[in-house]
C-alpha cells in the first residue's frame, strides 16, 4: 500500500532559500526579509501538495510553517503579530503535523526495528496499519492546503508582510530601527540561555522534559539559521555542528516516544506492536547515554556574537 497517489510531473519540493541579510539592515528590514523567505518556502510547495500530493513538498511546507512561527516568536518583543496569524498557523500545523509523525514512524523508526529484528512477520501488520493511517492523514492535509481558508491566510500574510502591517501596532518602534546585528546578538544569546537552562536537568530527564529541551534547541537553531549571514568563523560552525548533533539525538528519542503513542492508535493489540515497544525500550537507555555525551560537548561551546 502506498501513502499517496503520485504524478510523474510533480514539481521538485522547494527548500528554504538562503537568507541574504546584511549588517547594514535595520531590525525591521530583516524581519520583512525573513517573513518573505518563509512565505516563499511555504508557497513554493503549495502546488506540490494540493495538485500533485507529493509527500516531500508537504514536509517542506511544514518546515516553512514552523520557521514562520519561530520568526513571529523571536520578534514578538519588538512588533505585534495579529493573534489570528498564530491561530491559523496552529490550525495548519494541526492538519499537517500528525501525518509527519506517521511518516517518520514508517520511514525511519520502523525500519530500524525491522533491521534489528529481521524475520518477524508481525512487523508487517504494524507497517500495514501505519500506512493506512498515513494515507488518511495525507488526504486530510492535502484538503487543508487546497482549502479557501489556507488561500485566504496566505494572501493576508503576503499583504501584511509586503505592506509592513505590523507598523499599525508597534510594540517598541525604536527597536525596529536598530541595526539587525545588535538585535540578532540579543536574540541568539537569549535563546542559547533558555536552552542551557532547560538542559541542566537533562541527565535525569523524562520524555516530557527532553521534549522541552528539544523545542528550545529548535528555537536556537532557527535563530542562528535566520541570522547566519551576519556571523562567520570556525567557532560558530563548531557550535552549529554540536547543536545539530544534540538535536539529532533528541529527535531519535522523541521519535521513539511518539512511536509508542502511534502504536496505541493503530495496532496496540498486535504482537508486532509489542515487539516494536520492546525494541525501542531496550535501545532507549543507549540513546540517553549518547545524548548526555553530546550535550556535555555542546555546553562547552558558546556563540560568537561580536
mmCIF file of C-alpha atoms in Angstrom:
data_model
loop_
_atom_site.group_PDB
_atom_site.id
_atom_site.type_symbol
_atom_site.label_atom_id
_atom_site.label_comp_id
_atom_site.label_asym_id
_atom_site.label_seq_id
_atom_site.Cartn_x
_atom_site.Cartn_y
_atom_site.Cartn_z
ATOM 1 C CA UNK A 1 0.000 0.000 0.000
ATOM 2 C CA UNK A 2 1.380 3.434 -0.907
ATOM 3 C CA UNK A 3 0.877 6.564 1.192
ATOM 4 C CA UNK A 4 -0.284 8.766 -1.700
ATOM 5 C CA UNK A 5 -1.108 8.986 -5.376
ATOM 6 C CA UNK A 6 1.964 10.400 -7.101
ATOM 7 C CA UNK A 7 2.116 12.043 -10.510
ATOM 8 C CA UNK A 8 5.173 11.792 -12.785
ATOM 9 C CA UNK A 9 5.169 15.535 -13.446
ATOM 10 C CA UNK A 10 5.082 16.597 -9.786
ATOM 11 C CA UNK A 11 7.427 19.535 -9.121
ATOM 12 C CA UNK A 12 10.537 19.224 -7.016
ATOM 13 C CA UNK A 13 9.890 20.139 -3.388
ATOM 14 C CA UNK A 14 11.052 23.686 -2.613
ATOM 15 C CA UNK A 15 13.572 24.143 0.192
ATOM 16 C CA UNK A 16 14.192 27.396 2.019
ATOM 17 C CA UNK A 17 16.358 29.795 0.049
ATOM 18 C CA UNK A 18 19.428 31.278 1.727
ATOM 19 C CA UNK A 19 18.601 34.464 3.624
ATOM 20 C CA UNK A 20 20.683 37.421 2.442
ATOM 21 C CA UNK A 21 20.698 39.645 5.488
ATOM 22 C CA UNK A 22 23.381 42.335 5.796
ATOM 23 C CA UNK A 23 24.789 44.122 8.837
ATOM 24 C CA UNK A 24 23.543 47.456 7.489
ATOM 25 C CA UNK A 25 19.899 46.331 7.661
ATOM 26 C CA UNK A 26 17.535 47.511 10.358
ATOM 27 C CA UNK A 27 15.699 45.014 12.518
ATOM 28 C CA UNK A 28 12.503 45.800 10.616
ATOM 29 C CA UNK A 29 14.124 45.176 7.228
ATOM 30 C CA UNK A 30 15.486 41.870 8.489
ATOM 31 C CA UNK A 31 12.070 40.802 9.810
ATOM 32 C CA UNK A 32 10.421 41.652 6.496
ATOM 33 C CA UNK A 33 13.065 39.631 4.622
ATOM 34 C CA UNK A 34 12.640 36.668 6.967
ATOM 35 C CA UNK A 35 8.847 36.666 6.617
ATOM 36 C CA UNK A 36 9.173 36.862 2.828
ATOM 37 C CA UNK A 37 11.659 33.995 2.851
ATOM 38 C CA UNK A 38 9.344 31.812 4.959
ATOM 39 C CA UNK A 39 6.324 32.607 2.790
ATOM 40 C CA UNK A 40 8.269 31.782 -0.386
ATOM 41 C CA UNK A 41 9.202 28.461 1.239
ATOM 42 C CA UNK A 42 5.554 27.707 2.054
ATOM 43 C CA UNK A 43 4.074 28.913 -1.244
ATOM 44 C CA UNK A 44 6.787 27.160 -3.251
ATOM 45 C CA UNK A 45 5.350 23.838 -2.091
ATOM 46 C CA UNK A 46 1.664 24.635 -2.439
ATOM 47 C CA UNK A 47 1.239 23.085 -5.900
ATOM 48 C CA UNK A 48 3.294 20.038 -4.910
ATOM 49 C CA UNK A 49 0.850 19.381 -2.077
ATOM 50 C CA UNK A 50 -2.556 20.461 -3.410
ATOM 51 C CA UNK A 51 -2.158 19.327 -7.043
ATOM 52 C CA UNK A 52 0.420 16.549 -7.010
ATOM 53 C CA UNK A 53 0.104 15.132 -3.474
ATOM 54 C CA UNK A 54 3.870 14.984 -3.114
ATOM 55 C CA UNK A 55 4.984 13.910 0.407
ATOM 56 C CA UNK A 56 8.293 15.797 0.328
ATOM 57 C CA UNK A 57 6.528 19.010 -0.736
ATOM 58 C CA UNK A 58 4.212 18.602 2.230
ATOM 59 C CA UNK A 59 7.171 18.063 4.547
ATOM 60 C CA UNK A 60 8.903 21.186 3.236
ATOM 61 C CA UNK A 61 5.703 23.210 3.638
ATOM 62 C CA UNK A 62 5.524 22.090 7.254
ATOM 63 C CA UNK A 63 9.131 23.200 7.780
ATOM 64 C CA UNK A 64 8.258 26.588 6.281
ATOM 65 C CA UNK A 65 5.294 26.962 8.622
ATOM 66 C CA UNK A 66 7.465 26.136 11.632
ATOM 67 C CA UNK A 67 10.097 28.648 10.518
ATOM 68 C CA UNK A 68 7.452 31.363 10.213
ATOM 69 C CA UNK A 69 6.039 30.503 13.636
ATOM 70 C CA UNK A 70 9.562 30.738 15.087
ATOM 71 C CA UNK A 71 10.151 34.113 13.414
ATOM 72 C CA UNK A 72 6.988 35.523 14.989
ATOM 73 C CA UNK A 73 8.140 34.302 18.400
ATOM 74 C CA UNK A 74 11.683 35.665 18.050
ATOM 75 C CA UNK A 75 10.486 39.166 17.104
ATOM 76 C CA UNK A 76 7.476 39.306 19.434
ATOM 77 C CA UNK A 77 9.059 41.847 21.824
ATOM 78 C CA UNK A 78 9.593 44.483 19.136
ATOM 79 C CA UNK A 79 6.474 44.188 16.980
ATOM 80 C CA UNK A 80 2.900 42.989 17.120
ATOM 81 C CA UNK A 81 1.794 39.915 15.192
ATOM 82 C CA UNK A 82 -2.007 39.596 14.897
ATOM 83 C CA UNK A 83 -3.202 36.661 17.041
ATOM 84 C CA UNK A 84 -5.118 35.364 14.029
ATOM 85 C CA UNK A 85 -1.841 34.536 12.273
ATOM 86 C CA UNK A 86 -0.656 32.290 15.085
ATOM 87 C CA UNK A 87 -4.133 30.749 15.339
ATOM 88 C CA UNK A 88 -4.093 29.872 11.647
ATOM 89 C CA UNK A 89 -0.534 28.533 11.891
ATOM 90 C CA UNK A 90 -1.636 26.311 14.777
ATOM 91 C CA UNK A 91 -4.555 25.076 12.693
ATOM 92 C CA UNK A 92 -2.330 24.265 9.724
ATOM 93 C CA UNK A 93 0.261 22.514 11.864
ATOM 94 C CA UNK A 94 -2.575 20.519 13.378
ATOM 95 C CA UNK A 95 -3.542 19.377 9.891
ATOM 96 C CA UNK A 96 -0.016 18.556 8.711
ATOM 97 C CA UNK A 97 1.736 17.532 11.927
ATOM 98 C CA UNK A 98 0.086 14.150 12.618
ATOM 99 C CA UNK A 99 0.966 12.942 9.129
ATOM 100 C CA UNK A 100 4.626 13.766 9.658
ATOM 101 C CA UNK A 101 4.613 11.689 12.850
ATOM 102 C CA UNK A 102 3.377 8.677 10.909
ATOM 103 C CA UNK A 103 5.803 9.228 8.045
ATOM 104 C CA UNK A 104 8.734 9.347 10.477
ATOM 105 C CA UNK A 105 7.475 6.143 12.052
ATOM 106 C CA UNK A 106 7.148 4.408 8.660
ATOM 107 C CA UNK A 107 10.329 5.718 7.046
ATOM 108 C CA UNK A 108 12.748 5.916 9.988
ATOM 109 C CA UNK A 109 11.625 4.299 13.243
ATOM 110 C CA UNK A 110 10.085 1.090 11.928
ATOM 111 C CA UNK A 111 12.961 0.298 9.511
ATOM 112 C CA UNK A 112 15.370 0.469 12.467
ATOM 113 C CA UNK A 113 13.265 -2.052 14.329
ATOM 114 C CA UNK A 114 12.964 -4.305 11.280
ATOM 115 C CA UNK A 115 16.746 -4.209 10.813
ATOM 116 C CA UNK A 116 17.240 -5.128 14.462
ATOM 117 C CA UNK A 117 14.589 -7.866 14.447
ATOM 118 C CA UNK A 118 14.816 -9.478 10.991
ATOM 119 C CA UNK A 119 12.314 -12.150 10.085
ATOM 120 C CA UNK A 120 9.494 -11.183 12.454
ATOM 121 C CA UNK A 121 6.315 -11.362 10.387
ATOM 122 C CA UNK A 122 4.314 -9.457 13.000
ATOM 123 C CA UNK A 123 6.036 -6.260 11.951
ATOM 124 C CA UNK A 124 4.316 -6.401 8.551
ATOM 125 C CA UNK A 125 0.974 -5.918 10.270
ATOM 126 C CA UNK A 126 2.321 -2.873 12.087
ATOM 127 C CA UNK A 127 3.559 -1.360 8.824
ATOM 128 C CA UNK A 128 0.224 -2.019 7.051
ATOM 129 C CA UNK A 129 -1.720 -0.341 9.872
ATOM 130 C CA UNK A 130 0.673 2.628 9.838
ATOM 131 C CA UNK A 131 0.354 3.028 6.060
ATOM 132 C CA UNK A 132 -3.427 3.030 6.352
ATOM 133 C CA UNK A 133 -3.312 5.826 8.941
ATOM 134 C CA UNK A 134 -0.800 7.758 6.836
ATOM 135 C CA UNK A 135 -2.991 7.549 3.738
ATOM 136 C CA UNK A 136 -5.995 9.011 5.557
ATOM 137 C CA UNK A 137 -3.962 11.799 7.135
ATOM 138 C CA UNK A 138 -2.292 12.668 3.835
ATOM 139 C CA UNK A 139 -5.693 13.197 2.247
ATOM 140 C CA UNK A 140 -6.680 15.408 5.200
ATOM 141 C CA UNK A 141 -3.506 17.503 4.860
ATOM 142 C CA UNK A 142 -3.970 17.959 1.112
ATOM 143 C CA UNK A 143 -7.564 19.076 1.646
ATOM 144 C CA UNK A 144 -6.408 21.682 4.169
ATOM 145 C CA UNK A 145 -3.809 23.121 1.765
ATOM 146 C CA UNK A 146 -6.375 23.143 -1.063
ATOM 147 C CA UNK A 147 -8.959 24.948 1.062
ATOM 148 C CA UNK A 148 -10.096 28.550 0.758
ATOM 149 C CA UNK A 149 -9.089 29.011 4.390
ATOM 150 C CA UNK A 150 -5.470 28.261 3.545
ATOM 151 C CA UNK A 151 -5.545 30.501 0.469
ATOM 152 C CA UNK A 152 -7.034 33.430 2.363
ATOM 153 C CA UNK A 153 -4.475 33.045 5.164
ATOM 154 C CA UNK A 154 -1.517 33.089 2.763
ATOM 155 C CA UNK A 155 -2.883 36.077 0.824
ATOM 156 C CA UNK A 156 -3.402 38.004 4.055
ATOM 157 C CA UNK A 157 0.128 37.179 5.209
ATOM 158 C CA UNK A 158 1.579 38.250 1.856
ATOM 159 C CA UNK A 159 -0.153 41.613 2.094
ATOM 160 C CA UNK A 160 0.795 42.100 5.761
ATOM 161 C CA UNK A 161 4.448 41.406 5.054
ATOM 162 C CA UNK A 162 4.703 43.476 1.872
ATOM 163 C CA UNK A 163 2.910 46.475 3.418
ATOM 164 C CA UNK A 164 4.607 46.152 6.840
ATOM 165 C CA UNK A 165 1.278 45.738 8.576
ATOM 166 C CA UNK A 166 2.961 45.478 11.981
ATOM 167 C CA UNK A 167 3.502 49.259 11.892
ATOM 168 C CA UNK A 168 -0.170 49.756 12.714
ATOM 169 C CA UNK A 169 0.510 48.479 16.222
ATOM 170 C CA UNK A 170 4.204 48.680 17.076
ATOM 171 C CA UNK A 171 5.440 47.389 20.406
ATOM 172 C CA UNK A 172 8.829 49.115 20.529
ATOM 173 C CA UNK A 173 9.384 51.331 17.472
ATOM 174 C CA UNK A 174 12.973 52.270 18.336
ATOM 175 C CA UNK A 175 13.920 48.602 18.456
ATOM 176 C CA UNK A 176 12.801 48.149 14.857
ATOM 177 C CA UNK A 177 15.192 50.907 13.789
ATOM 178 C CA UNK A 178 18.258 49.356 15.446
ATOM 179 C CA UNK A 179 20.841 47.539 13.356
ATOM 180 C CA UNK A 180 19.899 43.913 12.914
ATOM 181 C CA UNK A 181 23.276 42.675 14.209
ATOM 182 C CA UNK A 182 22.574 44.201 17.623
ATOM 183 C CA UNK A 183 19.122 42.614 17.696
ATOM 184 C CA UNK A 184 20.473 39.266 16.486
ATOM 185 C CA UNK A 185 23.149 39.194 19.192
ATOM 186 C CA UNK A 186 20.491 39.661 21.878
ATOM 187 C CA UNK A 187 18.136 37.059 20.390
ATOM 188 C CA UNK A 188 20.804 34.386 19.882
ATOM 189 C CA UNK A 189 22.100 34.926 23.423
ATOM 190 C CA UNK A 190 18.547 34.751 24.805
ATOM 191 C CA UNK A 191 17.724 31.502 23.015
ATOM 192 C CA UNK A 192 21.037 29.949 23.984
ATOM 193 C CA UNK A 193 20.451 30.841 27.633
ATOM 194 C CA UNK A 194 16.981 29.267 27.539
ATOM 195 C CA UNK A 195 18.394 26.097 26.009
ATOM 196 C CA UNK A 196 21.199 25.778 28.555
ATOM 197 C CA UNK A 197 18.758 26.370 31.423
ATOM 198 C CA UNK A 198 16.396 23.641 30.233
ATOM 199 C CA UNK A 199 19.319 21.296 29.691
ATOM 200 C CA UNK A 200 20.565 21.486 33.278
ATOM 201 C CA UNK A 201 18.381 18.561 34.347
ATOM 202 C CA UNK A 202 18.887 16.574 31.159
ATOM 203 C CA UNK A 203 20.820 13.837 32.966
ATOM 204 C CA UNK A 204 17.675 12.585 34.731
ATOM 205 C CA UNK A 205 15.068 13.973 32.380
ATOM 206 C CA UNK A 206 11.975 12.059 31.345
ATOM 207 C CA UNK A 207 10.483 12.138 27.837
ATOM 208 C CA UNK A 208 8.466 15.296 28.562
ATOM 209 C CA UNK A 209 11.479 17.196 29.885
ATOM 210 C CA UNK A 210 13.611 16.095 26.937
ATOM 211 C CA UNK A 211 10.883 17.366 24.630
ATOM 212 C CA UNK A 212 11.157 20.819 26.245
ATOM 213 C CA UNK A 213 14.909 20.782 25.639
ATOM 214 C CA UNK A 214 14.258 19.725 22.056
ATOM 215 C CA UNK A 215 11.905 22.675 21.489
ATOM 216 C CA UNK A 216 14.480 25.084 22.942
ATOM 217 C CA UNK A 217 17.165 23.564 20.713
ATOM 218 C CA UNK A 218 14.935 24.073 17.675
ATOM 219 C CA UNK A 219 14.347 27.716 18.544
ATOM 220 C CA UNK A 220 18.055 28.298 18.992
ATOM 221 C CA UNK A 221 18.732 26.651 15.649
ATOM 222 C CA UNK A 222 16.048 28.734 13.923
ATOM 223 C CA UNK A 223 17.512 31.930 15.380
ATOM 224 C CA UNK A 224 21.003 31.069 14.181
ATOM 225 C CA UNK A 225 19.613 29.990 10.816
ATOM 226 C CA UNK A 226 17.808 33.294 10.281
ATOM 227 C CA UNK A 227 20.848 35.384 11.204
ATOM 228 C CA UNK A 228 23.646 33.121 9.969
ATOM 229 C CA UNK A 229 24.669 35.562 7.198
ATOM 230 C CA UNK A 230 25.692 38.022 9.920
ATOM 231 C CA UNK A 231 28.204 35.656 11.501
ATOM 232 C CA UNK A 232 31.213 33.675 10.396
ATOM 233 C CA UNK A 233 34.128 31.748 11.835
ATOM 234 C CA UNK A 234 35.099 28.274 12.944
ATOM 235 C CA UNK A 235 33.674 28.644 16.433
ATOM 236 C CA UNK A 236 30.212 29.350 15.078
ATOM 237 C CA UNK A 237 30.426 26.343 12.753
ATOM 238 C CA UNK A 238 31.560 24.132 15.629
ATOM 239 C CA UNK A 239 28.665 25.394 17.721
ATOM 240 C CA UNK A 240 26.121 24.639 14.999
ATOM 241 C CA UNK A 241 27.585 21.164 14.439
ATOM 242 C CA UNK A 242 27.385 20.360 18.141
ATOM 243 C CA UNK A 243 23.845 21.728 18.369
ATOM 244 C CA UNK A 244 22.805 19.651 15.342
ATOM 245 C CA UNK A 245 24.256 16.554 16.992
ATOM 246 C CA UNK A 246 22.215 17.186 20.141
ATOM 247 C CA UNK A 247 19.088 17.829 18.073
ATOM 248 C CA UNK A 248 19.551 14.588 16.164
ATOM 249 C CA UNK A 249 19.743 12.532 19.344
ATOM 250 C CA UNK A 250 16.835 14.365 20.939
ATOM 251 C CA UNK A 251 14.894 13.724 17.734
ATOM 252 C CA UNK A 252 15.545 9.980 17.861
ATOM 253 C CA UNK A 253 14.410 9.761 21.491
ATOM 254 C CA UNK A 254 11.313 11.817 20.665
ATOM 255 C CA UNK A 255 10.534 9.585 17.690
ATOM 256 C CA UNK A 256 10.680 6.575 19.992
ATOM 257 C CA UNK A 257 8.274 8.210 22.453
ATOM 258 C CA UNK A 258 5.905 9.213 19.635
ATOM 259 C CA UNK A 259 6.054 5.683 18.196
ATOM 260 C CA UNK A 260 4.624 4.256 21.390
ATOM 261 C CA UNK A 261 1.648 6.605 21.165
ATOM 262 C CA UNK A 262 1.085 5.848 17.484
ATOM 263 C CA UNK A 263 1.070 2.114 18.137
ATOM 264 C CA UNK A 264 -1.747 2.675 20.600
ATOM 265 C CA UNK A 265 -3.766 4.386 17.873
ATOM 266 C CA UNK A 266 -3.225 1.826 15.123
ATOM 267 C CA UNK A 267 -2.452 -1.694 16.327
ATOM 268 C CA UNK A 268 -1.896 -1.777 20.067
ATOM 269 C CA UNK A 269 -3.135 -5.343 20.488
ATOM 270 C CA UNK A 270 -0.824 -6.927 17.893
ATOM 271 C CA UNK A 271 2.276 -8.980 18.611
ATOM 272 C CA UNK A 272 4.190 -6.697 16.272
ATOM 273 C CA UNK A 273 3.357 -3.650 18.400
ATOM 274 C CA UNK A 274 4.773 -5.397 21.455
ATOM 275 C CA UNK A 275 7.968 -6.159 19.529
ATOM 276 C CA UNK A 276 8.373 -2.549 18.479
ATOM 277 C CA UNK A 277 7.816 -1.279 22.011
ATOM 278 C CA UNK A 278 10.273 -3.784 23.425
ATOM 279 C CA UNK A 279 12.956 -2.900 20.904
ATOM 280 C CA UNK A 280 12.593 0.854 21.450
ATOM 281 C CA UNK A 281 12.675 0.424 25.223
ATOM 282 C CA UNK A 282 15.836 -1.696 25.012
ATOM 283 C CA UNK A 283 17.653 0.921 22.986
ATOM 284 C CA UNK A 284 16.214 3.894 24.848
ATOM 285 C CA UNK A 285 18.881 3.887 27.546
ATOM 286 C CA UNK A 286 21.619 3.714 24.924
ATOM 287 C CA UNK A 287 20.099 6.765 23.278
ATOM 288 C CA UNK A 288 20.006 8.634 26.590
ATOM 289 C CA UNK A 289 23.695 7.935 27.233
ATOM 290 C CA UNK A 290 24.589 9.188 23.761
ATOM 291 C CA UNK A 291 22.554 12.324 24.383
ATOM 292 C CA UNK A 292 24.423 13.042 27.621
ATOM 293 C CA UNK A 293 27.776 12.821 25.825
ATOM 294 C CA UNK A 294 26.650 15.115 23.018
ATOM 295 C CA UNK A 295 25.150 17.606 25.447
ATOM 296 C CA UNK A 296 28.357 17.688 27.504
ATOM 297 C CA UNK A 297 30.321 18.607 24.391
ATOM 298 C CA UNK A 298 27.757 21.171 23.263
ATOM 299 C CA UNK A 299 27.581 23.132 26.503
ATOM 300 C CA UNK A 300 31.328 23.784 26.473
ATOM 301 C CA UNK A 301 30.871 25.893 23.333
ATOM 302 C CA UNK A 302 29.499 29.390 23.042
ATOM 303 C CA UNK A 303 28.194 31.509 20.196
ATOM 304 C CA UNK A 304 30.485 34.287 18.978
ATOM 305 C CA UNK A 305 28.410 37.482 18.923
ATOM 306 C CA UNK A 306 30.823 40.310 18.181
#
